[in-house]
mmCIF file of N, CA and C and ligand atoms in Angstrom:
data_model
loop_
_atom_site.group_PDB
_atom_site.id
_atom_site.type_symbol
_atom_site.label_atom_id
_atom_site.label_comp_id
_atom_site.label_asym_id
_atom_site.label_seq_id
_atom_site.Cartn_x
_atom_site.Cartn_y
_atom_site.Cartn_z
ATOM 1 N N MET A 1 23.427 -13.501 -0.254
ATOM 2 C CA MET A 1 23.943 -12.127 -0.369
ATOM 3 C C MET A 1 24.918 -12.063 -1.548
ATOM 4 N N SER A 2 24.713 -11.102 -2.446
ATOM 5 C CA SER A 2 25.576 -10.967 -3.611
ATOM 6 C C SER A 2 26.766 -10.083 -3.276
ATOM 7 N N SER A 3 27.901 -10.356 -3.940
ATOM 8 C CA SER A 3 29.058 -9.489 -3.732
ATOM 9 C C SER A 3 29.091 -8.438 -4.837
ATOM 10 N N GLU A 4 29.770 -7.335 -4.569
ATOM 11 C CA GLU A 4 29.791 -6.213 -5.523
ATOM 12 C C GLU A 4 30.226 -6.634 -6.916
ATOM 13 N N GLY A 5 31.163 -7.598 -6.975
ATOM 14 C CA GLY A 5 31.700 -8.034 -8.262
ATOM 15 C C GLY A 5 30.663 -8.662 -9.170
ATOM 16 N N GLU A 6 29.529 -9.068 -8.601
ATOM 17 C CA GLU A 6 28.491 -9.712 -9.411
ATOM 18 C C GLU A 6 27.588 -8.694 -10.105
ATOM 19 N N TYR A 7 27.701 -7.430 -9.759
ATOM 20 C CA TYR A 7 26.824 -6.406 -10.325
ATOM 21 C C TYR A 7 27.486 -5.707 -11.506
ATOM 22 N N SER A 8 26.671 -5.308 -12.479
ATOM 23 C CA SER A 8 27.186 -4.561 -13.631
ATOM 24 C C SER A 8 27.576 -3.148 -13.189
ATOM 25 N N ALA A 9 28.340 -2.475 -14.019
ATOM 26 C CA ALA A 9 28.741 -1.093 -13.722
ATOM 27 C C ALA A 9 27.510 -0.197 -13.610
ATOM 28 N N VAL A 10 26.485 -0.461 -14.432
ATOM 29 C CA VAL A 10 25.255 0.354 -14.400
ATOM 30 C C VAL A 10 24.594 0.219 -13.034
ATOM 31 N N VAL A 11 24.460 -1.028 -12.563
ATOM 32 C CA VAL A 11 23.799 -1.267 -11.278
ATOM 33 C C VAL A 11 24.605 -0.628 -10.140
ATOM 34 N N LEU A 12 25.906 -0.797 -10.168
ATOM 35 C CA LEU A 12 26.742 -0.207 -9.106
ATOM 36 C C LEU A 12 26.583 1.312 -9.086
ATOM 37 N N ASP A 13 26.507 1.917 -10.262
ATOM 38 C CA ASP A 13 26.353 3.371 -10.329
ATOM 39 C C ASP A 13 25.015 3.805 -9.704
ATOM 40 N N HIS A 14 23.935 3.091 -10.045
ATOM 41 C CA HIS A 14 22.622 3.449 -9.493
ATOM 42 C C HIS A 14 22.536 3.135 -8.003
ATOM 43 N N MET A 15 23.236 2.085 -7.559
ATOM 44 C CA MET A 15 23.266 1.781 -6.113
ATOM 45 C C MET A 15 23.924 2.927 -5.345
ATOM 46 N N ARG A 16 25.026 3.409 -5.904
ATOM 47 C CA ARG A 16 25.809 4.430 -5.188
ATOM 48 C C ARG A 16 25.231 5.834 -5.352
ATOM 49 N N HIS A 17 24.568 6.059 -6.484
ATOM 50 C CA HIS A 17 24.009 7.392 -6.766
ATOM 51 C C HIS A 17 22.573 7.245 -7.261
ATOM 52 N N PRO A 18 21.676 6.818 -6.375
ATOM 53 C CA PRO A 18 20.296 6.613 -6.838
ATOM 54 C C PRO A 18 19.659 7.897 -7.354
ATOM 55 N N ARG A 19 18.967 7.776 -8.495
ATOM 56 C CA ARG A 19 18.252 8.911 -9.087
ATOM 57 C C ARG A 19 16.802 8.880 -8.609
ATOM 58 N N ASN A 20 16.207 10.055 -8.530
ATOM 59 C CA ASN A 20 14.767 10.176 -8.262
ATOM 60 C C ASN A 20 14.369 9.555 -6.919
ATOM 61 N N TRP A 21 15.214 9.702 -5.914
ATOM 62 C CA TRP A 21 14.918 9.163 -4.592
ATOM 63 C C TRP A 21 13.956 10.100 -3.869
ATOM 64 N N GLY A 22 12.945 9.549 -3.226
ATOM 65 C CA GLY A 22 12.035 10.369 -2.422
ATOM 66 C C GLY A 22 10.590 10.126 -2.804
ATOM 67 N N ILE A 23 9.713 10.794 -2.099
ATOM 68 C CA ILE A 23 8.279 10.647 -2.335
ATOM 69 C C ILE A 23 7.710 12.027 -2.665
ATOM 70 N N ILE A 24 6.846 12.071 -3.669
ATOM 71 C CA ILE A 24 6.233 13.336 -4.075
ATOM 72 C C ILE A 24 4.996 13.595 -3.206
ATOM 73 N N ASN A 25 4.957 14.730 -2.544
ATOM 74 C CA ASN A 25 3.736 15.127 -1.851
ATOM 75 C C ASN A 25 2.705 15.521 -2.905
ATOM 76 N N ARG A 26 1.459 15.177 -2.666
ATOM 77 C CA ARG A 26 0.391 15.459 -3.630
ATOM 78 C C ARG A 26 0.693 14.841 -4.997
ATOM 79 N N SER A 27 1.118 13.604 -4.972
ATOM 80 C CA SER A 27 1.396 12.918 -6.241
ATOM 81 C C SER A 27 0.072 12.615 -6.955
ATOM 82 N N ASP A 28 0.189 12.342 -8.254
ATOM 83 C CA ASP A 28 -0.991 11.953 -9.033
ATOM 84 C C ASP A 28 -1.199 10.443 -8.988
ATOM 85 N N GLY A 29 -0.136 9.696 -8.716
ATOM 86 C CA GLY A 29 -0.227 8.241 -8.611
ATOM 87 C C GLY A 29 0.780 7.764 -7.592
ATOM 88 N N PHE A 30 0.390 6.766 -6.790
ATOM 89 C CA PHE A 30 1.282 6.286 -5.732
ATOM 90 C C PHE A 30 1.047 4.798 -5.510
ATOM 91 N N SER A 31 2.141 4.086 -5.217
ATOM 92 C CA SER A 31 1.996 2.683 -4.847
ATOM 93 C C SER A 31 3.061 2.299 -3.844
ATOM 94 N N ARG A 32 2.695 1.399 -2.957
ATOM 95 C CA ARG A 32 3.654 0.810 -2.012
ATOM 96 C C ARG A 32 3.441 -0.697 -2.050
ATOM 97 N N ILE A 33 4.510 -1.426 -2.402
ATOM 98 C CA ILE A 33 4.388 -2.888 -2.475
ATOM 99 C C ILE A 33 5.516 -3.516 -1.665
ATOM 100 N N THR A 34 5.168 -4.530 -0.893
ATOM 101 C CA THR A 34 6.164 -5.336 -0.188
ATOM 102 C C THR A 34 6.280 -6.664 -0.934
ATOM 103 N N GLY A 35 7.498 -6.982 -1.364
ATOM 104 C CA GLY A 35 7.728 -8.222 -2.095
ATOM 105 C C GLY A 35 7.803 -9.412 -1.149
ATOM 106 N N PRO A 36 7.875 -10.623 -1.707
ATOM 107 C CA PRO A 36 7.916 -11.836 -0.888
ATOM 108 C C PRO A 36 9.139 -11.882 0.034
ATOM 109 N N CYS A 37 10.197 -11.150 -0.318
ATOM 110 C CA CYS A 37 11.410 -11.141 0.520
ATOM 111 C C CYS A 37 11.250 -10.213 1.728
ATOM 112 N N GLY A 38 10.175 -9.430 1.759
ATOM 113 C CA GLY A 38 9.952 -8.521 2.889
ATOM 114 C C GLY A 38 10.384 -7.094 2.611
ATOM 115 N N ASP A 39 11.035 -6.857 1.464
ATOM 116 C CA ASP A 39 11.437 -5.487 1.111
ATOM 117 C C ASP A 39 10.249 -4.732 0.518
ATOM 118 N N THR A 40 10.205 -3.435 0.827
ATOM 119 C CA THR A 40 9.097 -2.601 0.356
ATOM 120 C C THR A 40 9.627 -1.525 -0.579
ATOM 121 N N MET A 41 8.866 -1.248 -1.634
ATOM 122 C CA MET A 41 9.190 -0.124 -2.514
ATOM 123 C C MET A 41 7.962 0.774 -2.626
ATOM 124 N N GLU A 42 8.217 2.066 -2.701
ATOM 125 C CA GLU A 42 7.156 3.046 -2.948
ATOM 126 C C GLU A 42 7.531 3.812 -4.216
ATOM 127 N N ILE A 43 6.552 4.066 -5.050
ATOM 128 C CA ILE A 43 6.764 4.906 -6.243
ATOM 129 C C ILE A 43 5.659 5.940 -6.303
ATOM 130 N N SER A 44 6.036 7.176 -6.582
ATOM 131 C CA SER A 44 5.025 8.217 -6.766
ATOM 132 C C SER A 44 5.275 8.929 -8.090
ATOM 133 N N LEU A 45 4.180 9.430 -8.655
ATOM 134 C CA LEU A 45 4.212 10.005 -10.012
ATOM 135 C C LEU A 45 3.523 11.355 -10.058
ATOM 136 N N ASN A 46 4.021 12.203 -10.929
ATOM 137 C CA ASN A 46 3.251 13.357 -11.386
ATOM 138 C C ASN A 46 3.012 13.158 -12.878
ATOM 139 N N VAL A 47 1.792 13.464 -13.299
ATOM 140 C CA VAL A 47 1.383 13.204 -14.674
ATOM 141 C C VAL A 47 0.835 14.486 -15.279
ATOM 142 N N LYS A 48 1.230 14.740 -16.530
ATOM 143 C CA LYS A 48 0.660 15.863 -17.276
ATOM 144 C C LYS A 48 0.443 15.410 -18.712
ATOM 145 N N ASP A 49 -0.750 15.666 -19.228
ATOM 146 C CA ASP A 49 -1.086 15.275 -20.604
ATOM 147 C C ASP A 49 -0.747 13.812 -20.881
ATOM 148 N N ASN A 50 -1.125 12.943 -19.958
ATOM 149 C CA ASN A 50 -0.896 11.496 -20.121
ATOM 150 C C ASN A 50 0.569 11.093 -20.145
ATOM 151 N N THR A 51 1.438 11.994 -19.707
ATOM 152 C CA THR A 51 2.879 11.712 -19.689
ATOM 153 C C THR A 51 3.392 11.809 -18.250
ATOM 154 N N ILE A 52 4.270 10.896 -17.872
ATOM 155 C CA ILE A 52 4.871 10.937 -16.537
ATOM 156 C C ILE A 52 5.962 12.010 -16.552
ATOM 157 N N VAL A 53 5.713 13.095 -15.840
ATOM 158 C CA VAL A 53 6.675 14.194 -15.848
ATOM 159 C C VAL A 53 7.638 14.096 -14.670
ATOM 160 N N LYS A 54 7.237 13.354 -13.624
ATOM 161 C CA LYS A 54 8.128 13.140 -12.483
ATOM 162 C C LYS A 54 7.804 11.779 -11.891
ATOM 163 N N CYS A 55 8.852 11.023 -11.547
ATOM 164 C CA CYS A 55 8.658 9.688 -10.996
ATOM 165 C C CYS A 55 9.743 9.468 -9.945
ATOM 166 N N THR A 56 9.335 9.192 -8.716
ATOM 167 C CA THR A 56 10.322 9.013 -7.647
ATOM 168 C C THR A 56 10.066 7.694 -6.921
ATOM 169 N N PHE A 57 11.072 7.230 -6.193
ATOM 170 C CA PHE A 57 10.912 5.974 -5.453
ATOM 171 C C PHE A 57 11.575 6.074 -4.088
ATOM 172 N N ASP A 58 11.201 5.128 -3.253
ATOM 173 C CA ASP A 58 11.798 4.984 -1.927
ATOM 174 C C ASP A 58 11.770 3.489 -1.630
ATOM 175 N N THR A 59 12.750 2.992 -0.910
ATOM 176 C CA THR A 59 12.736 1.575 -0.545
ATOM 177 C C THR A 59 13.559 1.336 0.704
ATOM 178 N N ASP A 60 13.188 0.282 1.428
ATOM 179 C CA ASP A 60 14.003 -0.151 2.552
ATOM 180 C C ASP A 60 14.816 -1.384 2.150
ATOM 181 N N GLY A 61 14.853 -1.658 0.840
ATOM 182 C CA GLY A 61 15.475 -2.886 0.344
ATOM 183 C C GLY A 61 16.982 -2.774 0.171
ATOM 184 N N CYS A 62 17.536 -3.829 -0.396
ATOM 185 C CA CYS A 62 18.987 -3.956 -0.587
ATOM 186 C C CYS A 62 19.475 -3.033 -1.718
ATOM 187 N N GLY A 63 20.775 -3.045 -1.942
ATOM 188 C CA GLY A 63 21.369 -2.202 -2.980
ATOM 189 C C GLY A 63 20.788 -2.473 -4.357
ATOM 190 N N ALA A 64 20.517 -3.737 -4.663
ATOM 191 C CA ALA A 64 19.949 -4.067 -5.984
ATOM 192 C C ALA A 64 18.542 -3.483 -6.109
ATOM 193 N N THR A 65 17.795 -3.472 -5.018
ATOM 194 C CA THR A 65 16.452 -2.887 -5.043
ATOM 195 C C THR A 65 16.546 -1.384 -5.271
ATOM 196 N N VAL A 66 17.506 -0.755 -4.611
ATOM 197 C CA VAL A 66 17.727 0.686 -4.817
ATOM 198 C C VAL A 66 18.040 0.936 -6.295
ATOM 199 N N ALA A 67 18.940 0.137 -6.858
ATOM 200 C CA ALA A 67 19.325 0.323 -8.266
ATOM 201 C C ALA A 67 18.121 0.124 -9.185
ATOM 202 N N CYS A 68 17.304 -0.893 -8.918
ATOM 203 C CA CYS A 68 16.140 -1.160 -9.778
ATOM 204 C C CYS A 68 15.111 -0.038 -9.663
ATOM 205 N N GLY A 69 14.913 0.482 -8.452
ATOM 206 C CA GLY A 69 13.988 1.608 -8.283
ATOM 207 C C GLY A 69 14.481 2.818 -9.043
ATOM 208 N N SER A 70 15.765 3.083 -8.920
ATOM 209 C CA SER A 70 16.358 4.228 -9.602
ATOM 210 C C SER A 70 16.219 4.080 -11.127
ATOM 211 N N ILE A 71 16.514 2.896 -11.615
ATOM 212 C CA ILE A 71 16.452 2.641 -13.064
ATOM 213 C C ILE A 71 15.018 2.720 -13.580
ATOM 214 N N VAL A 72 14.076 2.127 -12.854
ATOM 215 C CA VAL A 72 12.701 2.112 -13.364
ATOM 216 C C VAL A 72 12.110 3.532 -13.370
ATOM 217 N N THR A 73 12.511 4.379 -12.417
ATOM 218 C CA THR A 73 11.996 5.758 -12.435
ATOM 219 C C THR A 73 12.590 6.535 -13.615
ATOM 220 N N GLU A 74 13.830 6.226 -13.952
ATOM 221 C CA GLU A 74 14.428 6.884 -15.138
ATOM 222 C C GLU A 74 13.743 6.400 -16.412
ATOM 223 N N MET A 75 13.434 5.103 -16.459
ATOM 224 C CA MET A 75 12.770 4.550 -17.646
ATOM 225 C C MET A 75 11.393 5.176 -17.835
ATOM 226 N N ALA A 76 10.693 5.436 -16.725
ATOM 227 C CA ALA A 76 9.303 5.909 -16.805
ATOM 228 C C ALA A 76 9.199 7.405 -17.069
ATOM 229 N N THR A 77 10.170 8.184 -16.583
ATOM 230 C CA THR A 77 10.066 9.643 -16.695
ATOM 231 C C THR A 77 10.068 10.067 -18.167
ATOM 232 N N GLY A 78 9.087 10.868 -18.526
ATOM 233 C CA GLY A 78 8.980 11.343 -19.909
ATOM 234 C C GLY A 78 8.180 10.424 -20.810
ATOM 235 N N GLU A 79 7.757 9.277 -20.282
ATOM 236 C CA GLU A 79 7.004 8.310 -21.101
ATOM 237 C C GLU A 79 5.504 8.548 -20.983
ATOM 238 N N LYS A 80 4.788 8.248 -22.054
ATOM 239 C CA LYS A 80 3.333 8.204 -21.984
ATOM 240 C C LYS A 80 2.945 7.088 -21.014
ATOM 241 N N LEU A 81 1.834 7.277 -20.307
ATOM 242 C CA LEU A 81 1.410 6.290 -19.310
ATOM 243 C C LEU A 81 1.273 4.895 -19.915
ATOM 244 N N CYS A 82 0.703 4.819 -21.112
ATOM 245 C CA CYS A 82 0.477 3.500 -21.709
ATOM 246 C C CYS A 82 1.809 2.799 -22.017
ATOM 247 N N HIS A 83 2.827 3.582 -22.366
ATOM 248 C CA HIS A 83 4.144 2.972 -22.626
ATOM 249 C C HIS A 83 4.820 2.577 -21.317
ATOM 250 N N ALA A 84 4.747 3.468 -20.335
ATOM 251 C CA ALA A 84 5.407 3.177 -19.052
ATOM 252 C C ALA A 84 4.783 1.955 -18.388
ATOM 253 N N ARG A 85 3.478 1.756 -18.643
ATOM 254 C CA ARG A 85 2.809 0.610 -18.009
ATOM 255 C C ARG A 85 3.297 -0.723 -18.583
ATOM 256 N N GLN A 86 3.949 -0.654 -19.743
ATOM 257 C CA GLN A 86 4.479 -1.887 -20.369
ATOM 258 C C GLN A 86 5.825 -2.308 -19.765
ATOM 259 N N ILE A 87 6.439 -1.431 -18.990
ATOM 260 C CA ILE A 87 7.765 -1.749 -18.439
ATOM 261 C C ILE A 87 7.620 -2.957 -17.509
ATOM 262 N N ASP A 88 8.387 -3.990 -17.803
ATOM 263 C CA ASP A 88 8.280 -5.203 -16.991
ATOM 264 C C ASP A 88 9.659 -5.611 -16.448
ATOM 265 N N GLN A 89 9.672 -6.708 -15.738
ATOM 266 C CA GLN A 89 10.897 -7.183 -15.093
ATOM 267 C C GLN A 89 12.035 -7.374 -16.107
ATOM 268 N N THR A 90 11.712 -7.932 -17.263
ATOM 269 C CA THR A 90 12.739 -8.203 -18.269
ATOM 270 C C THR A 90 13.378 -6.905 -18.751
ATOM 271 N N MET A 91 12.553 -5.873 -18.956
ATOM 272 C CA MET A 91 13.084 -4.594 -19.427
ATOM 273 C C MET A 91 13.982 -3.956 -18.371
ATOM 274 N N VAL A 92 13.576 -4.082 -17.099
ATOM 275 C CA VAL A 92 14.405 -3.531 -16.026
ATOM 276 C C VAL A 92 15.728 -4.306 -15.963
ATOM 277 N N LEU A 93 15.638 -5.625 -16.075
ATOM 278 C CA LEU A 93 16.859 -6.444 -16.041
ATOM 279 C C LEU A 93 17.790 -6.097 -17.202
ATOM 280 N N ASP A 94 17.200 -5.833 -18.376
ATOM 281 C CA ASP A 94 18.013 -5.438 -19.538
ATOM 282 C C ASP A 94 18.766 -4.147 -19.229
ATOM 283 N N CYS A 95 18.042 -3.171 -18.651
ATOM 284 C CA CYS A 95 18.684 -1.889 -18.326
ATOM 285 C C CYS A 95 19.755 -2.063 -17.263
ATOM 286 N N CYS A 96 19.558 -3.045 -16.392
ATOM 287 C CA CYS A 96 20.556 -3.338 -15.341
ATOM 288 C C CYS A 96 21.773 -4.065 -15.920
ATOM 289 N N ARG A 97 21.680 -4.515 -17.162
ATOM 290 C CA ARG A 97 22.674 -5.434 -17.742
ATOM 291 C C ARG A 97 22.768 -6.694 -16.885
ATOM 292 N N GLY A 98 21.600 -7.146 -16.438
ATOM 293 C CA GLY A 98 21.519 -8.369 -15.650
ATOM 294 C C GLY A 98 21.714 -8.121 -14.160
ATOM 295 N N LEU A 99 21.252 -9.098 -13.378
ATOM 296 C CA LEU A 99 21.431 -9.076 -11.919
ATOM 297 C C LEU A 99 21.770 -10.495 -11.478
ATOM 298 N N PRO A 100 22.446 -10.657 -10.346
ATOM 299 C CA PRO A 100 22.670 -12.009 -9.822
ATOM 300 C C PRO A 100 21.315 -12.708 -9.595
ATOM 301 N N ALA A 101 21.299 -14.022 -9.698
ATOM 302 C CA ALA A 101 20.035 -14.773 -9.601
ATOM 303 C C ALA A 101 19.253 -14.407 -8.339
ATOM 304 N N GLY A 102 19.941 -14.205 -7.245
ATOM 305 C CA GLY A 102 19.272 -13.901 -5.981
ATOM 306 C C GLY A 102 18.638 -12.523 -5.944
ATOM 307 N N ASN A 103 18.899 -11.699 -6.961
ATOM 308 C CA ASN A 103 18.344 -10.332 -6.973
ATOM 309 C C ASN A 103 17.397 -10.074 -8.138
ATOM 310 N N VAL A 104 17.106 -11.105 -8.918
ATOM 311 C CA VAL A 104 16.223 -10.903 -10.075
ATOM 312 C C VAL A 104 14.855 -10.380 -9.626
ATOM 313 N N HIS A 105 14.407 -10.813 -8.451
ATOM 314 C CA HIS A 105 13.089 -10.372 -7.976
ATOM 315 C C HIS A 105 13.071 -8.876 -7.635
ATOM 316 N N CYS A 106 14.223 -8.266 -7.437
ATOM 317 C CA CYS A 106 14.255 -6.824 -7.148
ATOM 318 C C CYS A 106 13.734 -6.053 -8.371
ATOM 319 N N ALA A 107 14.068 -6.542 -9.570
ATOM 320 C CA ALA A 107 13.588 -5.907 -10.807
ATOM 321 C C ALA A 107 12.077 -6.065 -10.921
ATOM 322 N N GLN A 108 11.578 -7.215 -10.492
ATOM 323 C CA GLN A 108 10.129 -7.453 -10.532
ATOM 324 C C GLN A 108 9.413 -6.509 -9.571
ATOM 325 N N LEU A 109 9.964 -6.342 -8.380
ATOM 326 C CA LEU A 109 9.340 -5.447 -7.402
ATOM 327 C C LEU A 109 9.257 -4.026 -7.970
ATOM 328 N N ALA A 110 10.340 -3.567 -8.604
ATOM 329 C CA ALA A 110 10.350 -2.207 -9.162
ATOM 330 C C ALA A 110 9.309 -2.073 -10.274
ATOM 331 N N ALA A 111 9.261 -3.049 -11.193
ATOM 332 C CA ALA A 111 8.309 -2.982 -12.312
ATOM 333 C C ALA A 111 6.868 -3.050 -11.793
ATOM 334 N N ASN A 112 6.624 -3.939 -10.830
ATOM 335 C CA ASN A 112 5.258 -4.075 -10.290
ATOM 336 C C ASN A 112 4.816 -2.804 -9.570
ATOM 337 N N THR A 113 5.734 -2.181 -8.839
ATOM 338 C CA THR A 113 5.361 -0.973 -8.087
ATOM 339 C C THR A 113 5.062 0.169 -9.046
ATOM 340 N N LEU A 114 5.864 0.275 -10.122
ATOM 341 C CA LEU A 114 5.581 1.310 -11.128
ATOM 342 C C LEU A 114 4.193 1.099 -11.734
ATOM 343 N N ARG A 115 3.918 -0.131 -12.153
ATOM 344 C CA ARG A 115 2.624 -0.414 -12.801
ATOM 345 C C ARG A 115 1.468 -0.093 -11.854
ATOM 346 N N SER A 116 1.650 -0.457 -10.604
ATOM 347 C CA SER A 116 0.604 -0.206 -9.615
ATOM 348 C C SER A 116 0.404 1.305 -9.375
ATOM 349 N N ALA A 117 1.480 2.077 -9.407
ATOM 350 C CA ALA A 117 1.358 3.534 -9.247
ATOM 351 C C ALA A 117 0.612 4.135 -10.443
ATOM 352 N N ILE A 118 0.867 3.602 -11.631
ATOM 353 C CA ILE A 118 0.147 4.071 -12.830
ATOM 354 C C ILE A 118 -1.333 3.708 -12.716
ATOM 355 N N ASP A 119 -1.619 2.504 -12.253
ATOM 356 C CA ASP A 119 -3.022 2.095 -12.072
ATOM 357 C C ASP A 119 -3.704 2.980 -11.037
ATOM 358 N N ASP A 120 -2.957 3.345 -9.992
ATOM 359 C CA ASP A 120 -3.514 4.257 -8.982
ATOM 360 C C ASP A 120 -3.859 5.594 -9.627
ATOM 361 N N TYR A 121 -2.993 6.065 -10.538
ATOM 362 C CA TYR A 121 -3.297 7.324 -11.236
ATOM 363 C C TYR A 121 -4.613 7.187 -11.997
ATOM 364 N N PHE A 122 -4.761 6.093 -12.750
ATOM 365 C CA PHE A 122 -5.990 5.928 -13.534
ATOM 366 C C PHE A 122 -7.209 5.897 -12.625
ATOM 367 N N GLN A 123 -7.090 5.190 -11.501
ATOM 368 C CA GLN A 123 -8.237 5.093 -10.578
ATOM 369 C C GLN A 123 -8.581 6.434 -9.957
ATOM 370 N N THR A 124 -7.555 7.145 -9.481
ATOM 371 C CA THR A 124 -7.852 8.407 -8.797
ATOM 372 C C THR A 124 -8.179 9.515 -9.798
ATOM 373 N N HIS A 125 -7.712 9.369 -11.048
ATOM 374 C CA HIS A 125 -8.035 10.346 -12.090
ATOM 375 C C HIS A 125 -9.533 10.283 -12.389
ATOM 376 N N GLN A 126 -10.046 9.053 -12.420
ATOM 377 C CA GLN A 126 -11.479 8.891 -12.705
ATOM 378 C C GLN A 126 -12.337 9.241 -11.485
ATOM 379 N N SER A 127 -11.798 8.995 -10.288
ATOM 380 C CA SER A 127 -12.554 9.249 -9.051
ATOM 381 C C SER A 127 -11.625 9.961 -8.070
ATOM 382 N N PRO A 128 -11.439 11.279 -8.245
ATOM 383 C CA PRO A 128 -10.444 12.004 -7.446
ATOM 384 C C PRO A 128 -10.632 11.863 -5.938
ATOM 385 N N TRP A 129 -11.850 11.623 -5.473
ATOM 386 C CA TRP A 129 -12.085 11.472 -4.036
ATOM 387 C C TRP A 129 -11.344 10.280 -3.462
ATOM 388 N N LYS A 130 -10.960 9.303 -4.324
ATOM 389 C CA LYS A 130 -10.252 8.113 -3.820
ATOM 390 C C LYS A 130 -8.890 8.474 -3.238
ATOM 391 N N LYS A 131 -8.331 9.608 -3.679
ATOM 392 C CA LYS A 131 -7.026 10.035 -3.152
ATOM 393 C C LYS A 131 -7.068 10.183 -1.633
ATOM 394 N N ILE A 132 -8.215 10.597 -1.137
ATOM 395 C CA ILE A 132 -8.363 10.825 0.311
ATOM 396 C C ILE A 132 -8.142 9.521 1.078
ATOM 397 N N TYR A 133 -8.521 8.415 0.457
ATOM 398 C CA TYR A 133 -8.504 7.145 1.180
ATOM 399 C C TYR A 133 -7.224 6.352 0.997
ATOM 400 N N ARG A 134 -6.348 6.780 0.103
ATOM 401 C CA ARG A 134 -5.170 5.964 -0.105
ATOM 402 C C ARG A 134 -4.146 6.208 1.004
ATOM 403 N N ILE A 135 -3.192 5.280 1.102
ATOM 404 C CA ILE A 135 -2.250 5.281 2.214
ATOM 405 C C ILE A 135 -1.429 6.551 2.296
ATOM 406 N N GLN A 136 -1.044 7.079 1.131
ATOM 407 C CA GLN A 136 -0.178 8.244 1.139
ATOM 408 C C GLN A 136 -0.983 9.513 1.363
ATOM 409 N N LYS A 137 -0.320 10.516 1.952
ATOM 410 C CA LYS A 137 -1.014 11.798 2.089
ATOM 411 C C LYS A 137 -1.145 12.451 0.734
HETATM 412 FE FE1 FES B 201 14.131 -8.319 -2.047
HETATM 413 FE FE2 FES B 201 15.788 -6.743 -3.338
HETATM 414 S S1 FES B 201 16.329 -8.359 -1.979
HETATM 415 S S2 FES B 201 13.629 -6.703 -3.385
#
């Protein structure tokens, strides 16, 4: 368990005031991933003209996971899908100004969930009927 003093001011701010919290009904892309630690993150997207116009997250994870979800949704909003899909753990960690060693995987969970939500958009965009079968309404 990390103590507050180990987190950067950016991470503490996102932990205390998470941005883009929630799930979009009728999203264009959605993903839910449970990491090896047992924490789950969900990300949903709205897309227009190949650009992410809205990106939200939800998690049952720790404060660092909340901060990483909040940060990754801010990084993705307004980005072209191809650029947002490049966002990886290192980029999230950079935006966090680092995380304690025990929380580095929280950045990976956020980046992986974003990428998976973008892939879901591509899949359901090509075959809209697939939306009916995915976990989210
Ligand atoms: Fe597992 Fe944060 S402690 S994702």
